[in-house]
PDB file of C-alpha atoms in Angstrom:
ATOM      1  CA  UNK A  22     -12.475  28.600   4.227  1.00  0.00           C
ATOM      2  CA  UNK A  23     -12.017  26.489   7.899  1.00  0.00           C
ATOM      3  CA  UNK A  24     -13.918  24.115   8.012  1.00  0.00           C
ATOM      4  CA  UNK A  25     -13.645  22.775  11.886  1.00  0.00           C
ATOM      5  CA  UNK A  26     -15.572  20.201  14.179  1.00  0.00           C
ATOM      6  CA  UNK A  27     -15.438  19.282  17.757  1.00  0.00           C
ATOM      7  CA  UNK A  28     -14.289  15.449  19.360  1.00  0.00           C
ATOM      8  CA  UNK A  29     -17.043  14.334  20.818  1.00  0.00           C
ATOM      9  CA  UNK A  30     -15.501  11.145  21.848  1.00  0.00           C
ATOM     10  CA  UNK A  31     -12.018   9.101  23.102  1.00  0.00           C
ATOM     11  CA  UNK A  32     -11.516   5.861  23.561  1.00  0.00           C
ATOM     12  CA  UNK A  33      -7.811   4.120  24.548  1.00  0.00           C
ATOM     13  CA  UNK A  34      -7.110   1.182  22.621  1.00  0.00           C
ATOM     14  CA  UNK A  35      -4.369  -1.413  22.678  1.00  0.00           C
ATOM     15  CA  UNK A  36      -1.611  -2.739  20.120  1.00  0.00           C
ATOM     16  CA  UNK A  37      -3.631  -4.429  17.142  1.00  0.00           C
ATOM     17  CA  UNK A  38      -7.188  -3.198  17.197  1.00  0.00           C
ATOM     18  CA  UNK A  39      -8.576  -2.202  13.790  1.00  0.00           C
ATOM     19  CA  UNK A  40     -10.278   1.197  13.453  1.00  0.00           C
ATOM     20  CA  UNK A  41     -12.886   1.884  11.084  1.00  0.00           C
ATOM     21  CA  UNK A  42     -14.991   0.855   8.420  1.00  0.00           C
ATOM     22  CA  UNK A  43     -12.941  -2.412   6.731  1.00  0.00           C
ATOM     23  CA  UNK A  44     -10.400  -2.773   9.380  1.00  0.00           C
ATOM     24  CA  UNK A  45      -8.144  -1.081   7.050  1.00  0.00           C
ATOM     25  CA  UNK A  46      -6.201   0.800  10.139  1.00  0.00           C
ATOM     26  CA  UNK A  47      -4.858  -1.585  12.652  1.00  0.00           C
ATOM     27  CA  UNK A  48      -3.124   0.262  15.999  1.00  0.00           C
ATOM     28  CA  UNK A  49       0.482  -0.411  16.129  1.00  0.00           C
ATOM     29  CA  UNK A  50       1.066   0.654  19.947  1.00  0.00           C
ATOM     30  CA  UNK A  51      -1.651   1.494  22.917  1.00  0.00           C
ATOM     31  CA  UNK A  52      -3.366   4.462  20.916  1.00  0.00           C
ATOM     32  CA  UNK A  53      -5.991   7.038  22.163  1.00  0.00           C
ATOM     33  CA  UNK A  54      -8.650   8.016  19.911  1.00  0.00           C
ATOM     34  CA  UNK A  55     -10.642  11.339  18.884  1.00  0.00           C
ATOM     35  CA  UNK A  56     -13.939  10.775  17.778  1.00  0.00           C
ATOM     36  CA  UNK A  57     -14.725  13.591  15.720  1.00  0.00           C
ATOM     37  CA  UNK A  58     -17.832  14.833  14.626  1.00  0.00           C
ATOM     38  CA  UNK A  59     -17.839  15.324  11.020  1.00  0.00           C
ATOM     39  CA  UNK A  60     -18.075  12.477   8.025  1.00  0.00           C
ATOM     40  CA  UNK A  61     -18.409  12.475   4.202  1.00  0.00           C
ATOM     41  CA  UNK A  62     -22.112  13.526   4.565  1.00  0.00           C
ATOM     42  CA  UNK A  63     -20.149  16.867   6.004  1.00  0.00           C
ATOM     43  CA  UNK A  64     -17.797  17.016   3.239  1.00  0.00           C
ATOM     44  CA  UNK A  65     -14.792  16.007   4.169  1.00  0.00           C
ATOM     45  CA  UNK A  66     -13.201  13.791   1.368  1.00  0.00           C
ATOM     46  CA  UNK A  67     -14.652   9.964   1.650  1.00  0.00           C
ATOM     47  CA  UNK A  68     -10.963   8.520   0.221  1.00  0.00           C
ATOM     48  CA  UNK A  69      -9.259  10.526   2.551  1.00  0.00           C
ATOM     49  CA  UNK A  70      -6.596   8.226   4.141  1.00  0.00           C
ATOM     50  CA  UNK A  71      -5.182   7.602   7.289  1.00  0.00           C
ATOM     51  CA  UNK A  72      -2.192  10.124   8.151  1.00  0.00           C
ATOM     52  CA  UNK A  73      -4.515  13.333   6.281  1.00  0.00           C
ATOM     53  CA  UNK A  74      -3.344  16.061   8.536  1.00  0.00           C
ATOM     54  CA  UNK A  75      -5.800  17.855  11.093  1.00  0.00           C
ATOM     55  CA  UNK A  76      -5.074  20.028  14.113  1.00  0.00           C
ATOM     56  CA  UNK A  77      -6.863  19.354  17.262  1.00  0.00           C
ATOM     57  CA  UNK A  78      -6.461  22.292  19.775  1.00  0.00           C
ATOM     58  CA  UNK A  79      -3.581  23.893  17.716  1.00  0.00           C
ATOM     59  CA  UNK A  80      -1.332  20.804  17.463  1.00  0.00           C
ATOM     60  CA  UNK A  81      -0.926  18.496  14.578  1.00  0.00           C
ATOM     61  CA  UNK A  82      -2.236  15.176  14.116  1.00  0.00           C
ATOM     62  CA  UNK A  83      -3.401  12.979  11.994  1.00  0.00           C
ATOM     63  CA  UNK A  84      -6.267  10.821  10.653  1.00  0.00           C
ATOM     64  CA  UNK A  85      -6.447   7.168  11.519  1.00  0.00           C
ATOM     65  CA  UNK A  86      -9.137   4.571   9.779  1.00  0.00           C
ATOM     66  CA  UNK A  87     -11.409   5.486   6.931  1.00  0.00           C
ATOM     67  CA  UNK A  88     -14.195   8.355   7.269  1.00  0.00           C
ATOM     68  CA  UNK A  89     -17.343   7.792   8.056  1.00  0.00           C
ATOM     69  CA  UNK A  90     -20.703   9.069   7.104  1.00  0.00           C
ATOM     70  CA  UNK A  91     -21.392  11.173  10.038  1.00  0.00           C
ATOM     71  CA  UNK A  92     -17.838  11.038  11.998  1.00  0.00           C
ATOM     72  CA  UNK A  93     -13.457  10.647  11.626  1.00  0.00           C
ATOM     73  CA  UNK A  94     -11.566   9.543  14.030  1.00  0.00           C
ATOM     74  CA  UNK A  95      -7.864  11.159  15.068  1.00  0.00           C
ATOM     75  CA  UNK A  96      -4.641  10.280  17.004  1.00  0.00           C
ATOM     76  CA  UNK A  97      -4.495  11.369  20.002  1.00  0.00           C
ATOM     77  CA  UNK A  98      -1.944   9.454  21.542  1.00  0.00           C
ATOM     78  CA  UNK A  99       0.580  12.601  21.496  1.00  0.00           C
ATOM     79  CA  UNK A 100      -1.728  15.301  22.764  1.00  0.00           C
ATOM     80  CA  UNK A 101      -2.687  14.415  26.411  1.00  0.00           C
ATOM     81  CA  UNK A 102      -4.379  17.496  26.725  1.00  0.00           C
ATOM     82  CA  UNK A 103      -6.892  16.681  24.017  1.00  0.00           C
ATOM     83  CA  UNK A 104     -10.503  15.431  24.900  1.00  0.00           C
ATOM     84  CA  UNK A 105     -13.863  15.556  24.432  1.00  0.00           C
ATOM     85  CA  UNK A 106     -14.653  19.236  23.522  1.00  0.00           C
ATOM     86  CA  UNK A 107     -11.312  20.150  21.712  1.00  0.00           C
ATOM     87  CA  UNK A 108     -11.417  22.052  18.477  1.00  0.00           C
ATOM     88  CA  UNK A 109     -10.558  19.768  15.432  1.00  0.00           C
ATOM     89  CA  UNK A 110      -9.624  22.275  12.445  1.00  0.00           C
ATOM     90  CA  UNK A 111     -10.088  19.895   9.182  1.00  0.00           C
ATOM     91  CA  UNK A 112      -8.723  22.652   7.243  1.00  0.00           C
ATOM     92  CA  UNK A 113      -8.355  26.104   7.180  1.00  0.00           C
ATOM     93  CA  UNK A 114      -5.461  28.382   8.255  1.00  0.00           C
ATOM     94  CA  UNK A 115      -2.910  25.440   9.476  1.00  0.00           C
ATOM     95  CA  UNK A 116      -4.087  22.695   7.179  1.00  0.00           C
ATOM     96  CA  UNK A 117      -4.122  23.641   3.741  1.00  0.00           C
ATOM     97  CA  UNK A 118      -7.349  21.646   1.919  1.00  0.00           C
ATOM     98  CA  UNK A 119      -4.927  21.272  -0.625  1.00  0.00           C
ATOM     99  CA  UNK A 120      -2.493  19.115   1.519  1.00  0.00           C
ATOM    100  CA  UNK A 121      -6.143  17.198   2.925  1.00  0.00           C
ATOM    101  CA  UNK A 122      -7.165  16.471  -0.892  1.00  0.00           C
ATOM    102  CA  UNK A 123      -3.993  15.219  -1.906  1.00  0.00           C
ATOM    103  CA  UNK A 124      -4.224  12.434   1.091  1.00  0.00           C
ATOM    104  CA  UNK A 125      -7.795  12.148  -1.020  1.00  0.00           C
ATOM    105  CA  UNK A 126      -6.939  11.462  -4.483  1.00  0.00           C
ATOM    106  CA  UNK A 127      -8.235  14.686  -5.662  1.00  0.00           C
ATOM    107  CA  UNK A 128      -7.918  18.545  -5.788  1.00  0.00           C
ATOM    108  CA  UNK A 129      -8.629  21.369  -3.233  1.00  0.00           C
ATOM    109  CA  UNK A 130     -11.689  22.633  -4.908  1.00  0.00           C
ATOM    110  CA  UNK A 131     -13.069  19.309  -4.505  1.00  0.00           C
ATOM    111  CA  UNK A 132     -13.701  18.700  -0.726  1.00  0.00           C
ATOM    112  CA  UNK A 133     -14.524  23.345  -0.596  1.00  0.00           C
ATOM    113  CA  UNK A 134     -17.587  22.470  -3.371  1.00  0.00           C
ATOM    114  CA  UNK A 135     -18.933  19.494  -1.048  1.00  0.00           C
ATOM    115  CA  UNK A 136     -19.407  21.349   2.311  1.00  0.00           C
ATOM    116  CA  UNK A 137     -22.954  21.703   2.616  1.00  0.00           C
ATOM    117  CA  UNK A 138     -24.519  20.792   5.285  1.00  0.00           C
ATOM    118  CA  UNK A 139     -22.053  22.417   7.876  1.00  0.00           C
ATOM    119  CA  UNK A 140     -23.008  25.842   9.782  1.00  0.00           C
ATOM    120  CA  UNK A 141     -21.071  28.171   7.827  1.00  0.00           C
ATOM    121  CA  UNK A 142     -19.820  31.655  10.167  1.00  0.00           C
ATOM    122  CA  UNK A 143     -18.910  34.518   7.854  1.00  0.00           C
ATOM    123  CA  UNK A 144     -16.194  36.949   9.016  1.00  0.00           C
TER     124      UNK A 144
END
């Protein structure tokens, strides 16, 4: 299974800003932010924590602040090229959802059994 998204969103922020729901991310350098639309309502693992892997337009990054109901957010800082529009693969065939539930506390077959409300493609 992929299970992908789209940023919908960036927004530049400088050295000590907090990110997310508690603060519990706090930028350590100027930082640019995805905004990614997909949440814990989407499936994707609540206790995931910052640095769970994701690929935006084919390059790695990472997560950064806690996940939200309805949205993530990922460093972008590295890929210039990135912006509103890019592909955001979650997991699929560069992320394992293993590697994603690990970052999570949990299993693979965890965050798979919770996708429900996505658009599913079959191919």
């Amino acid at each position: 299974m992929r299970f992908s998204s789209k940023v919908f969103g960036v927004r530049e922020l400088g050295v000590g800003e907090p990110i997310g729901y508690g603060d519990n991310f706090v930028t350590e350098r100027p930082t640019r932010v995805g905004l990614v639309a997909c949440g814990y309502a989407d499936g994707y693992p609540r206790r995931a924590s910052s640095g769970s892997p994701a690929l935006v337009d084919g390059q790695r990054t990472r997560l950064i602040g806690r996940v939200s109901m309805d949205m993530l957010t990922v460093d972008l800082t590295d890929l210039p090229a990135a912006g509103v529009g890019s592909e955001v693969e979650l997991w699929g065939d560069d992320v394992s959802v293993n590697e994603v539930a690990a970052h999570a506390g949990t299993i693979g077959y965890e965050p798979l059994c919770n996708v429900k409300r996505a658009r599913f493609v079959y191919r």
